GROMACS .gro file of C-alpha atoms in nm:
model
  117
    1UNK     CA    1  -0.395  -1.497  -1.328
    2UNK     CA    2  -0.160  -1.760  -1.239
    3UNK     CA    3  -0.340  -2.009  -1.353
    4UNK     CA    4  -0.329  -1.954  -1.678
    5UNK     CA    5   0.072  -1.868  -1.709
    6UNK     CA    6   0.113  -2.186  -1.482
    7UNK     CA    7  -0.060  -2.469  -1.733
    8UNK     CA    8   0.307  -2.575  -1.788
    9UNK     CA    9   0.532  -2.443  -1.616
   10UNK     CA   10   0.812  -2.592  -1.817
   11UNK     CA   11   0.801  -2.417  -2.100
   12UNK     CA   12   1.067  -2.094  -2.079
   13UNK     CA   13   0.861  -1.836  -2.166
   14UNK     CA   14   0.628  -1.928  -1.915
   15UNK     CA   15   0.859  -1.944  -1.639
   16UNK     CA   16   1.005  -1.573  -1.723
   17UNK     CA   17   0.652  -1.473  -1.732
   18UNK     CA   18   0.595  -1.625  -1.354
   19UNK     CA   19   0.933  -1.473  -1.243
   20UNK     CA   20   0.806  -1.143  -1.320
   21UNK     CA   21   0.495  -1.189  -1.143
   22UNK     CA   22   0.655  -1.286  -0.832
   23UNK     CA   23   0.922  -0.949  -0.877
   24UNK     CA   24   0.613  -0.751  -0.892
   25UNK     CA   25   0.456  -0.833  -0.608
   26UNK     CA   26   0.794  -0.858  -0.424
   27UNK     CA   27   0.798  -0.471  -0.506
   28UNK     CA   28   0.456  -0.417  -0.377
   29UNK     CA   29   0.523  -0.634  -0.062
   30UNK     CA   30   0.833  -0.383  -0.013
   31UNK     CA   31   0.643  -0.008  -0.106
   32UNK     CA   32   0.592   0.256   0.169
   33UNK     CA   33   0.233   0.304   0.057
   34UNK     CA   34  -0.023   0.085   0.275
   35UNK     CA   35  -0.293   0.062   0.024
   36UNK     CA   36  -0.027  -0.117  -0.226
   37UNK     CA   37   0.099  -0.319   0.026
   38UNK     CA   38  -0.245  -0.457   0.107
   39UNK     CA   39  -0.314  -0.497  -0.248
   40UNK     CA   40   0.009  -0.715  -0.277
   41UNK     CA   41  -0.152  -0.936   0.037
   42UNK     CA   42  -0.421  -1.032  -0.106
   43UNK     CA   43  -0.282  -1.120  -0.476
   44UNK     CA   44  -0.025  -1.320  -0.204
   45UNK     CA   45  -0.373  -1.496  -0.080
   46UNK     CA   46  -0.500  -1.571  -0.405
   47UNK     CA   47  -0.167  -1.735  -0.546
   48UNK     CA   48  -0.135  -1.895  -0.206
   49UNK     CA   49  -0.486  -2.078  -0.265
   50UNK     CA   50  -0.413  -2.146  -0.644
   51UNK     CA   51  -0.099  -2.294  -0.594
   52UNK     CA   52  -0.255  -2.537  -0.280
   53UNK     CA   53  -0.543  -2.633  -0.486
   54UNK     CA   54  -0.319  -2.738  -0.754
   55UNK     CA   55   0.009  -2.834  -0.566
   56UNK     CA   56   0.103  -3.138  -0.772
   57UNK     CA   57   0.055  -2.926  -1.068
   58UNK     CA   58   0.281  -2.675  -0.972
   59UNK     CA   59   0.560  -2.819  -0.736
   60UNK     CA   60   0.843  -2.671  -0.952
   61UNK     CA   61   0.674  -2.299  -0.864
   62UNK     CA   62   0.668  -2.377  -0.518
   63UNK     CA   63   1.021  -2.540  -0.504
   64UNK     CA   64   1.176  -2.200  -0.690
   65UNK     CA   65   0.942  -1.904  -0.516
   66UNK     CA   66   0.764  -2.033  -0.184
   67UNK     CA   67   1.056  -1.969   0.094
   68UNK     CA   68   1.131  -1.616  -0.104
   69UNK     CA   69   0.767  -1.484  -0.111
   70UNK     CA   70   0.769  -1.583   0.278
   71UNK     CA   71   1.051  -1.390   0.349
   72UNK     CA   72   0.890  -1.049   0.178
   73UNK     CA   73   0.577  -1.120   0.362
   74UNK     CA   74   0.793  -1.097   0.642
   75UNK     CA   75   1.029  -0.817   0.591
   76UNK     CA   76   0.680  -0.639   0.459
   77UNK     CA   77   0.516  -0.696   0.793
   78UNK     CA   78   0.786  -0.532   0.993
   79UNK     CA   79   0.614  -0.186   0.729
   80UNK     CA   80   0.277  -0.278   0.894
   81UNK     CA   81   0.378  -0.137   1.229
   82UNK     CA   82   0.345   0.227   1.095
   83UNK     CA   83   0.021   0.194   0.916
   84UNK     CA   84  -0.350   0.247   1.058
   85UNK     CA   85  -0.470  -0.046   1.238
   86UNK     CA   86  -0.794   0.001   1.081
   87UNK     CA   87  -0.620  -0.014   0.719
   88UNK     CA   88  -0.604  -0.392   0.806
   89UNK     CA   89  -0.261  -0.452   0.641
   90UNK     CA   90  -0.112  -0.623   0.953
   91UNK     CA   91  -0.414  -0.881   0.935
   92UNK     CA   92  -0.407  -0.907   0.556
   93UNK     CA   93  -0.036  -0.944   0.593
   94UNK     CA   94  -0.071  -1.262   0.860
   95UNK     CA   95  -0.353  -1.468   0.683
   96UNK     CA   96  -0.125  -1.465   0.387
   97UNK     CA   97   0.145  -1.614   0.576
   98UNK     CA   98  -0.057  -1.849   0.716
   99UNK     CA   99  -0.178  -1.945   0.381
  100UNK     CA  100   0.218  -1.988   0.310
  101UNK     CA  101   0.284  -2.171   0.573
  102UNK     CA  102   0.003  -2.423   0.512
  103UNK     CA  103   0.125  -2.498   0.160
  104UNK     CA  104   0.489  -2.526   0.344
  105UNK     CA  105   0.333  -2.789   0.548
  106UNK     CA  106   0.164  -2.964   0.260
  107UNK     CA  107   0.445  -2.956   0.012
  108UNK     CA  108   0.706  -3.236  -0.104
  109UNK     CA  109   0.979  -3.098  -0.288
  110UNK     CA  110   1.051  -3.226  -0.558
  111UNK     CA  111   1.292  -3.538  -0.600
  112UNK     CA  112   1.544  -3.273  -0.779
  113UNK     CA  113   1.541  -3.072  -0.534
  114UNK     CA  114   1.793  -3.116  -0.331
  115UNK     CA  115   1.650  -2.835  -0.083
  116UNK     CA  116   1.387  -2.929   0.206
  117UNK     CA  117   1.166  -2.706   0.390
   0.00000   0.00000   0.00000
C-alpha cells in the first residue's frame, strides 16, 4: 500500500518505487477494459484518502503527482461514456475526482514549490 512505500518519501528508492505506482495506475486509468478501469478508481480512492489523512506527511507526493493523476481521471472518464451504466465506472470515476479535488482544496504546496494549484 502506499503507506508503507510513503514512510519517507525522501529516500530515492522510495520515490522510484511511488513513481511506478502512480505509472501503473495511469495505465489502468487509460485501458479499454471497464473492469480495469474501475479497479484503477478505486485504488485512485484509496490513495486519495491516504494521502488526505496524512497530508503533512506526504506534501512532496502531492506536489509531484496530484494535478497528473487528475488529469488521467479525466481523460479516463471521457472512456466511461462507452461502458454499461450499470458497470458503475462513470460514478467510481467522479467520487475519485472529488476525492482529488478535496485534497486540491486542502493542500499547501510546499515552500519549494514554486507551482500553486
Amino acid at each position: 500500500t502506499l503507506k508503507g512505500i510513503t514512510k519517507d518519501p525522501q529516500q530515492m528508492e522510495e520515490a522510484k518505487t511511488v513513481k511506478k505506482l502512480f505509472y501503473r495506475i495511469y495505465g489502468l486509468l487509460s485501458h479499454p477494459s471497464a473492469p480495469k478501469r474501475l479497479g484503477a478508481y478505486l485504488a485512485v480512492k484509496q490513495i486519495a484518502a491516504t494521502l488526505k489523512q496524512n497530508s503533512s506527511n506526504h506534501s512532496r507526493i502531492i506536489d509531484q503527482f496530484l494535478l497528473e493523476l487528475v488529469h488521467n481521471c479525466i481523460m479516463s472518464l471521457r472512456l466511461c461514456q462507452h461502458d454499461q451504466q450499470s458497470m458503475g465506472t462513470a460514478k467510481a470515476a467522479t467520487d475519485a475526482l472529488k476525492k482529488l479535488d478535496a485534497i486540491m482544496r486542502q493542500h499547501k504546496p510546499s515552500k519549494d514549490d514554486a507551482r500553486t494549484f
